[in-house]
PDB file of C-alpha atoms and ligand atoms in Angstrom:
ATOM      1  CA  UNK A  55      -0.059  -0.004  -0.092  1.00 96.00           C
ATOM      2  CA  UNK A  56       1.236   3.363  -0.812  1.00 98.00           C
ATOM      3  CA  UNK A  57       0.808   6.407   1.673  1.00 98.00           C
ATOM      4  CA  UNK A  58       1.912   9.613  -0.161  1.00 98.00           C
ATOM      5  CA  UNK A  59       1.722  12.720   2.087  1.00 98.00           C
ATOM      6  CA  UNK A  60       0.821  16.023  -0.106  1.00 98.00           C
ATOM      7  CA  UNK A  61       2.151  18.686   2.490  1.00 98.00           C
ATOM      8  CA  UNK A  62       0.990  21.420   0.012  1.00 98.00           C
ATOM      9  CA  UNK A  63       2.244  24.701   1.059  1.00 98.00           C
ATOM     10  CA  UNK A  64       3.116  23.978   4.595  1.00 97.00           C
ATOM     11  CA  UNK A  65       6.261  23.249   6.461  1.00 96.00           C
ATOM     12  CA  UNK A  66       9.614  24.759   7.204  1.00 96.00           C
ATOM     13  CA  UNK A  67      12.785  23.204   8.274  1.00 97.00           C
ATOM     14  CA  UNK A  68      11.746  22.880  11.994  1.00 96.00           C
ATOM     15  CA  UNK A  69       8.825  20.980  10.687  1.00 95.00           C
ATOM     16  CA  UNK A  70      11.228  18.004   9.556  1.00 95.00           C
ATOM     17  CA  UNK A  71      11.689  17.438  13.375  1.00 94.00           C
ATOM     18  CA  UNK A  72       8.134  16.066  13.663  1.00 93.00           C
ATOM     19  CA  UNK A  73       8.956  13.204  10.864  1.00 96.00           C
ATOM     20  CA  UNK A  74      11.234  11.398  13.537  1.00 96.00           C
ATOM     21  CA  UNK A  75       8.184   9.615  15.019  1.00 96.00           C
ATOM     22  CA  UNK A  76       7.186   8.364  11.525  1.00 97.00           C
ATOM     23  CA  UNK A  77      10.728   7.296  10.639  1.00 96.00           C
ATOM     24  CA  UNK A  78      10.731   5.432  13.814  1.00 96.00           C
ATOM     25  CA  UNK A  79       7.409   3.999  13.063  1.00 95.00           C
ATOM     26  CA  UNK A  80       8.473   2.832   9.622  1.00 95.00           C
ATOM     27  CA  UNK A  81      11.549   1.063  10.641  1.00 92.00           C
ATOM     28  CA  UNK A  82       9.108  -1.428  12.592  1.00 90.00           C
ATOM     29  CA  UNK A  83       7.188  -2.179   9.351  1.00 89.00           C
ATOM     30  CA  UNK A  84       8.132  -5.211   7.385  1.00 83.00           C
ATOM     31  CA  UNK A  85       9.815  -4.376   4.424  1.00 73.00           C
ATOM     32  CA  UNK A  86       7.669  -4.141   1.278  1.00 80.00           C
ATOM     33  CA  UNK A  87       4.542  -3.958   3.180  1.00 85.00           C
ATOM     34  CA  UNK A  88       4.273  -0.111   2.469  1.00 95.00           C
ATOM     35  CA  UNK A  89       5.520   2.638   0.285  1.00 97.00           C
ATOM     36  CA  UNK A  90       6.001   5.986   2.338  1.00 98.00           C
ATOM     37  CA  UNK A  91       6.408   8.801   0.385  1.00 98.00           C
ATOM     38  CA  UNK A  92       6.821  12.673   1.475  1.00 98.00           C
ATOM     39  CA  UNK A  93       6.154  15.568  -0.906  1.00 98.00           C
ATOM     40  CA  UNK A  94       7.091  18.584   0.809  1.00 98.00           C
ATOM     41  CA  UNK A  95       7.330  22.143  -0.773  1.00 98.00           C
ATOM     42  CA  UNK A  96      10.242  22.202  -3.102  1.00 97.00           C
ATOM     43  CA  UNK A  97      12.292  24.196  -0.368  1.00 98.00           C
ATOM     44  CA  UNK A  98      12.275  21.204   1.930  1.00 98.00           C
ATOM     45  CA  UNK A  99      12.976  18.385  -0.866  1.00 98.00           C
ATOM     46  CA  UNK A 100      16.912  18.431  -0.310  1.00 98.00           C
ATOM     47  CA  UNK A 101      16.835  18.715   3.435  1.00 98.00           C
ATOM     48  CA  UNK A 102      14.276  16.125   3.888  1.00 98.00           C
ATOM     49  CA  UNK A 103      15.924  13.626   1.397  1.00 97.00           C
ATOM     50  CA  UNK A 104      19.017  14.159   3.409  1.00 97.00           C
ATOM     51  CA  UNK A 105      17.245  13.357   6.494  1.00 96.00           C
ATOM     52  CA  UNK A 106      15.580  10.322   4.990  1.00 97.00           C
ATOM     53  CA  UNK A 107      18.635   8.963   3.459  1.00 94.00           C
ATOM     54  CA  UNK A 108      18.897   5.945   5.761  1.00 92.00           C
ATOM     55  CA  UNK A 109      15.192   5.039   5.862  1.00 95.00           C
ATOM     56  CA  UNK A 110      12.841   3.596   3.496  1.00 94.00           C
ATOM     57  CA  UNK A 111      10.842   6.719   3.186  1.00 97.00           C
ATOM     58  CA  UNK A 112      11.140   8.635  -0.258  1.00 98.00           C
ATOM     59  CA  UNK A 113      10.403  12.171  -1.429  1.00 98.00           C
ATOM     60  CA  UNK A 114       8.496  13.767  -4.093  1.00 98.00           C
ATOM     61  CA  UNK A 115       7.943  17.079  -5.323  1.00 98.00           C
ATOM     62  CA  UNK A 116       4.358  18.674  -5.556  1.00 98.00           C
ATOM     63  CA  UNK A 117       4.468  20.222  -9.131  1.00 98.00           C
ATOM     64  CA  UNK A 118       7.010  20.852 -11.736  1.00 98.00           C
ATOM     65  CA  UNK A 119       7.579  23.054 -14.989  1.00 98.00           C
ATOM     66  CA  UNK A 120       6.701  21.314 -18.321  1.00 98.00           C
ATOM     67  CA  UNK A 121      10.219  22.203 -19.858  1.00 97.00           C
ATOM     68  CA  UNK A 122      12.796  19.564 -19.553  1.00 97.00           C
ATOM     69  CA  UNK A 123      15.397  21.967 -20.632  1.00 97.00           C
ATOM     70  CA  UNK A 124      16.364  24.918 -18.518  1.00 97.00           C
ATOM     71  CA  UNK A 125      14.987  28.410 -19.587  1.00 97.00           C
ATOM     72  CA  UNK A 126      13.678  31.684 -18.943  1.00 98.00           C
ATOM     73  CA  UNK A 127      10.760  30.758 -16.755  1.00 98.00           C
ATOM     74  CA  UNK A 128      11.092  32.722 -13.624  1.00 98.00           C
ATOM     75  CA  UNK A 129       9.735  31.180 -10.555  1.00 97.00           C
ATOM     76  CA  UNK A 130       9.765  27.415 -11.880  1.00 98.00           C
ATOM     77  CA  UNK A 131      11.431  24.081 -11.496  1.00 98.00           C
ATOM     78  CA  UNK A 132      12.081  21.574 -13.794  1.00 98.00           C
ATOM     79  CA  UNK A 133      11.931  17.934 -13.507  1.00 98.00           C
ATOM     80  CA  UNK A 134      15.640  17.349 -13.797  1.00 98.00           C
ATOM     81  CA  UNK A 135      16.330  19.951 -11.101  1.00 98.00           C
ATOM     82  CA  UNK A 136      13.807  17.950  -8.679  1.00 98.00           C
ATOM     83  CA  UNK A 137      15.529  14.755  -9.400  1.00 98.00           C
ATOM     84  CA  UNK A 138      18.861  16.292  -8.647  1.00 98.00           C
ATOM     85  CA  UNK A 139      17.912  17.351  -5.142  1.00 98.00           C
ATOM     86  CA  UNK A 140      16.537  13.997  -4.445  1.00 98.00           C
ATOM     87  CA  UNK A 141      13.078  13.805  -5.363  1.00 98.00           C
ATOM     88  CA  UNK A 142      11.974  10.161  -6.893  1.00 98.00           C
ATOM     89  CA  UNK A 143       8.330  11.326  -7.552  1.00 98.00           C
ATOM     90  CA  UNK A 144       6.419  14.162  -8.889  1.00 98.00           C
ATOM     91  CA  UNK A 145       2.457  14.882  -8.221  1.00 98.00           C
ATOM     92  CA  UNK A 146       1.220  16.307 -11.361  1.00 98.00           C
ATOM     93  CA  UNK A 147      -2.398  17.571 -12.178  1.00 98.00           C
ATOM     94  CA  UNK A 148      -3.544  18.183  -8.573  1.00 98.00           C
ATOM     95  CA  UNK A 149      -6.681  19.996  -8.769  1.00 98.00           C
ATOM     96  CA  UNK A 150      -5.414  23.050  -6.718  1.00 98.00           C
ATOM     97  CA  UNK A 151      -2.785  23.241  -9.893  1.00 98.00           C
ATOM     98  CA  UNK A 152      -5.554  22.678 -12.442  1.00 98.00           C
ATOM     99  CA  UNK A 153      -7.448  25.582 -10.563  1.00 97.00           C
ATOM    100  CA  UNK A 154      -4.347  27.696 -11.310  1.00 97.00           C
ATOM    101  CA  UNK A 155      -4.304  26.868 -15.069  1.00 96.00           C
ATOM    102  CA  UNK A 156      -2.888  23.631 -15.671  1.00 98.00           C
ATOM    103  CA  UNK A 157      -4.827  21.926 -18.449  1.00 98.00           C
ATOM    104  CA  UNK A 158      -4.542  18.540 -19.812  1.00 98.00           C
ATOM    105  CA  UNK A 159      -1.985  19.678 -22.622  1.00 98.00           C
ATOM    106  CA  UNK A 160       0.217  21.181 -19.729  1.00 98.00           C
ATOM    107  CA  UNK A 161      -0.150  18.104 -17.644  1.00 98.00           C
ATOM    108  CA  UNK A 162       0.692  15.784 -20.471  1.00 98.00           C
ATOM    109  CA  UNK A 163       3.825  17.750 -21.087  1.00 98.00           C
ATOM    110  CA  UNK A 164       4.860  17.548 -17.209  1.00 98.00           C
ATOM    111  CA  UNK A 165       4.392  13.903 -17.340  1.00 98.00           C
ATOM    112  CA  UNK A 166       6.516  13.498 -20.363  1.00 98.00           C
ATOM    113  CA  UNK A 167       9.227  15.808 -18.787  1.00 98.00           C
ATOM    114  CA  UNK A 168       9.009  13.816 -15.543  1.00 98.00           C
ATOM    115  CA  UNK A 169       9.214  10.262 -17.003  1.00 97.00           C
ATOM    116  CA  UNK A 170      12.131  11.550 -19.168  1.00 97.00           C
ATOM    117  CA  UNK A 171      14.052  12.802 -16.176  1.00 98.00           C
ATOM    118  CA  UNK A 172      13.280   9.347 -14.393  1.00 98.00           C
ATOM    119  CA  UNK A 173      10.912  10.555 -11.871  1.00 98.00           C
ATOM    120  CA  UNK A 174       7.865   8.506 -10.887  1.00 98.00           C
ATOM    121  CA  UNK A 175       4.463  10.563 -11.637  1.00 98.00           C
ATOM    122  CA  UNK A 176       1.525  10.716  -9.267  1.00 98.00           C
ATOM    123  CA  UNK A 177      -1.006  11.785 -11.733  1.00 98.00           C
ATOM    124  CA  UNK A 178      -4.016  13.295 -10.033  1.00 98.00           C
ATOM    125  CA  UNK A 179      -7.561  13.150 -11.644  1.00 98.00           C
ATOM    126  CA  UNK A 180     -10.937  13.904 -10.430  1.00 98.00           C
ATOM    127  CA  UNK A 181     -14.428  15.421 -10.874  1.00 98.00           C
ATOM    128  CA  UNK A 182     -15.565  18.696  -9.493  1.00 98.00           C
ATOM    129  CA  UNK A 183     -18.838  18.723  -7.574  1.00 98.00           C
ATOM    130  CA  UNK A 184     -20.657  20.356 -10.536  1.00 98.00           C
ATOM    131  CA  UNK A 185     -19.377  17.670 -12.771  1.00 98.00           C
ATOM    132  CA  UNK A 186     -20.622  14.997 -10.423  1.00 98.00           C
ATOM    133  CA  UNK A 187     -23.862  16.593 -10.103  1.00 98.00           C
ATOM    134  CA  UNK A 188     -24.426  16.516 -13.915  1.00 98.00           C
ATOM    135  CA  UNK A 189     -23.448  12.810 -13.993  1.00 98.00           C
ATOM    136  CA  UNK A 190     -20.227  13.751 -15.888  1.00 98.00           C
ATOM    137  CA  UNK A 191     -17.830  12.057 -13.663  1.00 98.00           C
ATOM    138  CA  UNK A 192     -16.815   9.204 -16.030  1.00 98.00           C
ATOM    139  CA  UNK A 193     -16.675  11.566 -18.975  1.00 98.00           C
ATOM    140  CA  UNK A 194     -14.136  13.785 -17.025  1.00 98.00           C
ATOM    141  CA  UNK A 195     -11.898  10.944 -15.877  1.00 98.00           C
ATOM    142  CA  UNK A 196     -11.776   9.431 -19.416  1.00 98.00           C
ATOM    143  CA  UNK A 197     -10.571  12.913 -20.892  1.00 98.00           C
ATOM    144  CA  UNK A 198      -8.226  13.495 -18.001  1.00 98.00           C
ATOM    145  CA  UNK A 199      -6.550  10.016 -18.689  1.00 98.00           C
ATOM    146  CA  UNK A 200      -6.680  10.209 -22.252  1.00 98.00           C
ATOM    147  CA  UNK A 201      -5.308  13.559 -22.681  1.00 98.00           C
ATOM    148  CA  UNK A 202      -2.867  13.584 -19.764  1.00 98.00           C
ATOM    149  CA  UNK A 203      -1.331  10.373 -20.697  1.00 97.00           C
ATOM    150  CA  UNK A 204      -1.457  11.175 -24.569  1.00 97.00           C
ATOM    151  CA  UNK A 205       1.755   9.321 -26.209  1.00 95.00           C
ATOM    152  CA  UNK A 206       2.963   8.171 -22.878  1.00 95.00           C
ATOM    153  CA  UNK A 207       3.847   4.429 -23.904  1.00 90.00           C
ATOM    154  CA  UNK A 208       5.789   3.317 -20.796  1.00 90.00           C
ATOM    155  CA  UNK A 209       3.269   3.601 -18.018  1.00 94.00           C
ATOM    156  CA  UNK A 210       5.473   1.843 -15.643  1.00 94.00           C
ATOM    157  CA  UNK A 211       6.331   5.056 -13.866  1.00 97.00           C
ATOM    158  CA  UNK A 212       2.969   6.204 -13.727  1.00 98.00           C
ATOM    159  CA  UNK A 213       0.538   6.007 -10.291  1.00 98.00           C
ATOM    160  CA  UNK A 214      -2.788   7.475 -10.795  1.00 98.00           C
ATOM    161  CA  UNK A 215      -4.533   9.155  -7.643  1.00 98.00           C
ATOM    162  CA  UNK A 216      -7.956   9.539  -8.036  1.00 98.00           C
ATOM    163  CA  UNK A 217      -9.135  12.713  -6.141  1.00 98.00           C
ATOM    164  CA  UNK A 218     -12.626  14.036  -6.308  1.00 98.00           C
ATOM    165  CA  UNK A 219     -12.280  17.868  -6.349  1.00 98.00           C
ATOM    166  CA  UNK A 220     -15.106  18.219  -3.854  1.00 98.00           C
ATOM    167  CA  UNK A 221     -13.380  15.811  -1.553  1.00 98.00           C
ATOM    168  CA  UNK A 222     -10.163  17.432  -0.972  1.00 98.00           C
ATOM    169  CA  UNK A 223     -10.008  19.223   2.083  1.00 97.00           C
ATOM    170  CA  UNK A 224     -13.725  18.972   2.469  1.00 98.00           C
ATOM    171  CA  UNK A 225     -14.119  16.140   5.078  1.00 97.00           C
ATOM    172  CA  UNK A 226     -16.362  14.426   2.456  1.00 98.00           C
ATOM    173  CA  UNK A 227     -15.614  11.461   0.883  1.00 98.00           C
ATOM    174  CA  UNK A 228     -17.534   9.396  -1.863  1.00 98.00           C
ATOM    175  CA  UNK A 229     -20.208   6.552  -0.968  1.00 97.00           C
ATOM    176  CA  UNK A 230     -18.345   3.170  -1.291  1.00 97.00           C
ATOM    177  CA  UNK A 231     -20.507   2.140  -4.257  1.00 97.00           C
ATOM    178  CA  UNK A 232     -19.580   5.250  -6.343  1.00 97.00           C
ATOM    179  CA  UNK A 233     -16.002   4.931  -5.330  1.00 98.00           C
ATOM    180  CA  UNK A 234     -15.876   1.170  -6.327  1.00 98.00           C
ATOM    181  CA  UNK A 235     -17.232   2.183  -9.752  1.00 97.00           C
ATOM    182  CA  UNK A 236     -14.839   5.040 -10.365  1.00 98.00           C
ATOM    183  CA  UNK A 237     -12.002   2.967  -9.723  1.00 97.00           C
ATOM    184  CA  UNK A 238     -13.060   0.184 -11.702  1.00 97.00           C
ATOM    185  CA  UNK A 239     -13.930   2.782 -14.266  1.00 98.00           C
ATOM    186  CA  UNK A 240     -10.302   4.242 -14.075  1.00 98.00           C
ATOM    187  CA  UNK A 241      -8.753   0.758 -14.467  1.00 97.00           C
ATOM    188  CA  UNK A 242     -10.617   0.048 -17.328  1.00 96.00           C
ATOM    189  CA  UNK A 243      -9.629   3.413 -19.131  1.00 97.00           C
ATOM    190  CA  UNK A 244      -5.939   2.716 -17.945  1.00 96.00           C
ATOM    191  CA  UNK A 245      -5.932  -0.402 -19.919  1.00 87.00           C
ATOM    192  CA  UNK A 246      -3.021  -1.667 -17.807  1.00 84.00           C
ATOM    193  CA  UNK A 247      -3.996  -3.489 -14.961  1.00 86.00           C
ATOM    194  CA  UNK A 248      -0.493  -2.945 -13.288  1.00 93.00           C
ATOM    195  CA  UNK A 249      -0.808   0.647 -12.825  1.00 97.00           C
ATOM    196  CA  UNK A 250      -1.360   1.592  -9.271  1.00 98.00           C
ATOM    197  CA  UNK A 251      -4.526   3.578  -8.058  1.00 98.00           C
ATOM    198  CA  UNK A 252      -4.734   5.697  -5.098  1.00 98.00           C
ATOM    199  CA  UNK A 253      -7.461   7.381  -3.599  1.00 98.00           C
ATOM    200  CA  UNK A 254      -7.239  11.133  -2.209  1.00 98.00           C
ATOM    201  CA  UNK A 255      -9.583  13.391  -0.506  1.00 98.00           C
ATOM    202  CA  UNK A 256      -9.869  13.995   3.213  1.00 98.00           C
ATOM    203  CA  UNK A 257      -8.528  10.492   4.152  1.00 98.00           C
ATOM    204  CA  UNK A 258      -8.307  10.158   8.023  1.00 98.00           C
ATOM    205  CA  UNK A 259      -8.107   7.811  10.589  1.00 97.00           C
ATOM    206  CA  UNK A 260     -11.788   7.827  10.997  1.00 97.00           C
ATOM    207  CA  UNK A 261     -12.595   6.862   7.611  1.00 98.00           C
ATOM    208  CA  UNK A 262      -9.833   4.860   6.262  1.00 98.00           C
ATOM    209  CA  UNK A 263     -11.599   1.549   7.517  1.00 97.00           C
ATOM    210  CA  UNK A 264     -14.269   2.136   4.960  1.00 97.00           C
ATOM    211  CA  UNK A 265     -11.862   3.227   2.202  1.00 98.00           C
ATOM    212  CA  UNK A 266      -9.238   0.479   2.546  1.00 97.00           C
ATOM    213  CA  UNK A 267     -11.492  -2.339   1.690  1.00 96.00           C
ATOM    214  CA  UNK A 268     -12.533  -0.629  -1.555  1.00 97.00           C
ATOM    215  CA  UNK A 269     -11.461  -3.044  -4.570  1.00 94.00           C
ATOM    216  CA  UNK A 270      -8.772  -1.661  -6.624  1.00 95.00           C
ATOM    217  CA  UNK A 271      -7.523   0.966  -4.291  1.00 97.00           C
ATOM    218  CA  UNK A 272      -3.587   0.655  -3.902  1.00 97.00           C
ATOM    219  CA  UNK A 273      -3.092   3.326  -1.317  1.00 98.00           C
ATOM    220  CA  UNK A 274      -3.797   6.914  -0.485  1.00 98.00           C
ATOM    221  CA  UNK A 275      -2.834  10.403  -1.119  1.00 98.00           C
ATOM    222  CA  UNK A 276      -3.133  12.442   1.875  1.00 98.00           C
ATOM    223  CA  UNK A 277      -2.998  16.213   2.384  1.00 98.00           C
ATOM    224  CA  UNK A 278      -4.228  17.676   5.598  1.00 97.00           C
ATOM    225  CA  UNK A 279      -3.800  14.581   8.008  1.00 98.00           C
ATOM    226  CA  UNK A 280       0.018  14.097   6.577  1.00 98.00           C
ATOM    227  CA  UNK A 281       1.052  17.092   8.276  1.00 96.00           C
ATOM    228  CA  UNK A 282       0.758  15.603  11.721  1.00 97.00           C
ATOM    229  CA  UNK A 283       2.774  12.525  12.269  1.00 97.00           C
ATOM    230  CA  UNK A 284       0.545  11.238  14.827  1.00 97.00           C
ATOM    231  CA  UNK A 285      -2.543  11.417  12.483  1.00 98.00           C
ATOM    232  CA  UNK A 286      -0.584   9.853   9.472  1.00 98.00           C
ATOM    233  CA  UNK A 287       0.689   7.027  11.473  1.00 98.00           C
ATOM    234  CA  UNK A 288      -2.701   6.375  12.799  1.00 98.00           C
ATOM    235  CA  UNK A 289      -4.186   6.139   9.052  1.00 98.00           C
ATOM    236  CA  UNK A 290      -1.108   3.622   8.115  1.00 97.00           C
ATOM    237  CA  UNK A 291      -1.684   1.452  11.308  1.00 96.00           C
ATOM    238  CA  UNK A 292      -5.496   1.159  10.421  1.00 97.00           C
ATOM    239  CA  UNK A 293      -4.875   0.353   6.801  1.00 97.00           C
ATOM    240  CA  UNK A 294      -2.373  -2.331   7.442  1.00 94.00           C
ATOM    241  CA  UNK A 295      -3.769  -3.923  10.577  1.00 86.00           C
TER     242      UNK A 295
HETATM  243  C1  LIG B  57      -4.662  16.275  -1.455  1.00 93.62           C
HETATM  244  O1  LIG B  57      -4.021  17.329  -1.308  1.00 93.62           O
HETATM  245  O2  LIG B  57      -4.476  15.636  -2.360  1.00 93.62           O
HETATM  246  C2  LIG B  57      -5.633  15.884  -0.675  1.00 93.62           C
HETATM  247  C3  LIG B  57      -6.135  14.695  -0.575  1.00 93.62           C
HETATM  248  O3  LIG B  57      -5.916  16.706   0.483  1.00 93.62           O
HETATM  249  P1  LIG B  57      -6.894  16.335   1.845  1.00 93.62           P
HETATM  250  O4  LIG B  57      -6.353  14.955   2.318  1.00 93.62           O
HETATM  251  O5  LIG B  57      -6.484  17.273   2.895  1.00 93.62           O
HETATM  252  O6  LIG B  57      -8.286  16.260   1.437  1.00 93.62           O
END
């Protein structure tokens, strides 16, 4: 099972001390039982990867620029730069970045750049509340998959995170039967049974029992609750026990 922490725009150097608990906890988990990945703000990728060097915990970035080459892109960081400071993964297509202008075309370019740089991609997809109300969920998911993964032949470095936009940070999660259907639909559209599918959106230690039994879910992308080590550990414990 994957547990990916998305810290969003939270955290500074002192926050890294709070990870000691998680490091200790991870040492007692059987090898290969879980994959633990932290995606902090870019400012923390280097210090965090240094700190996690002797652990099984890996580091990812939350976004990247689409250009594989360096260039005049003020404020941007490309995939090779992220890799050079210790990132092994990158989140692409998060709804918070789609809201800021990331469209399917840009997302596709970012994914190409990331796979070329040797990063694993956590590719986020999901419908808005309005799209859900209009029964457009499958249509939206199919398009995001088709356009986002266009011309990506080798999908071995892709992990898909299904994150309904209305669920992120809201405390709401989909009904189990809806989630089962969406996960199965995503799997059918990916056309590759080996691609891991995660769920993300308000995962916490109270709802994870319901979520972990959903067929086809290979782990969780966790925002808010991952910023607190105790809460994060509780989610992992409840999932694997
Ligand atoms: C996220 O940011 O990807 C996310 C799922 O956030 P939260 O867990 O806070 O809903």
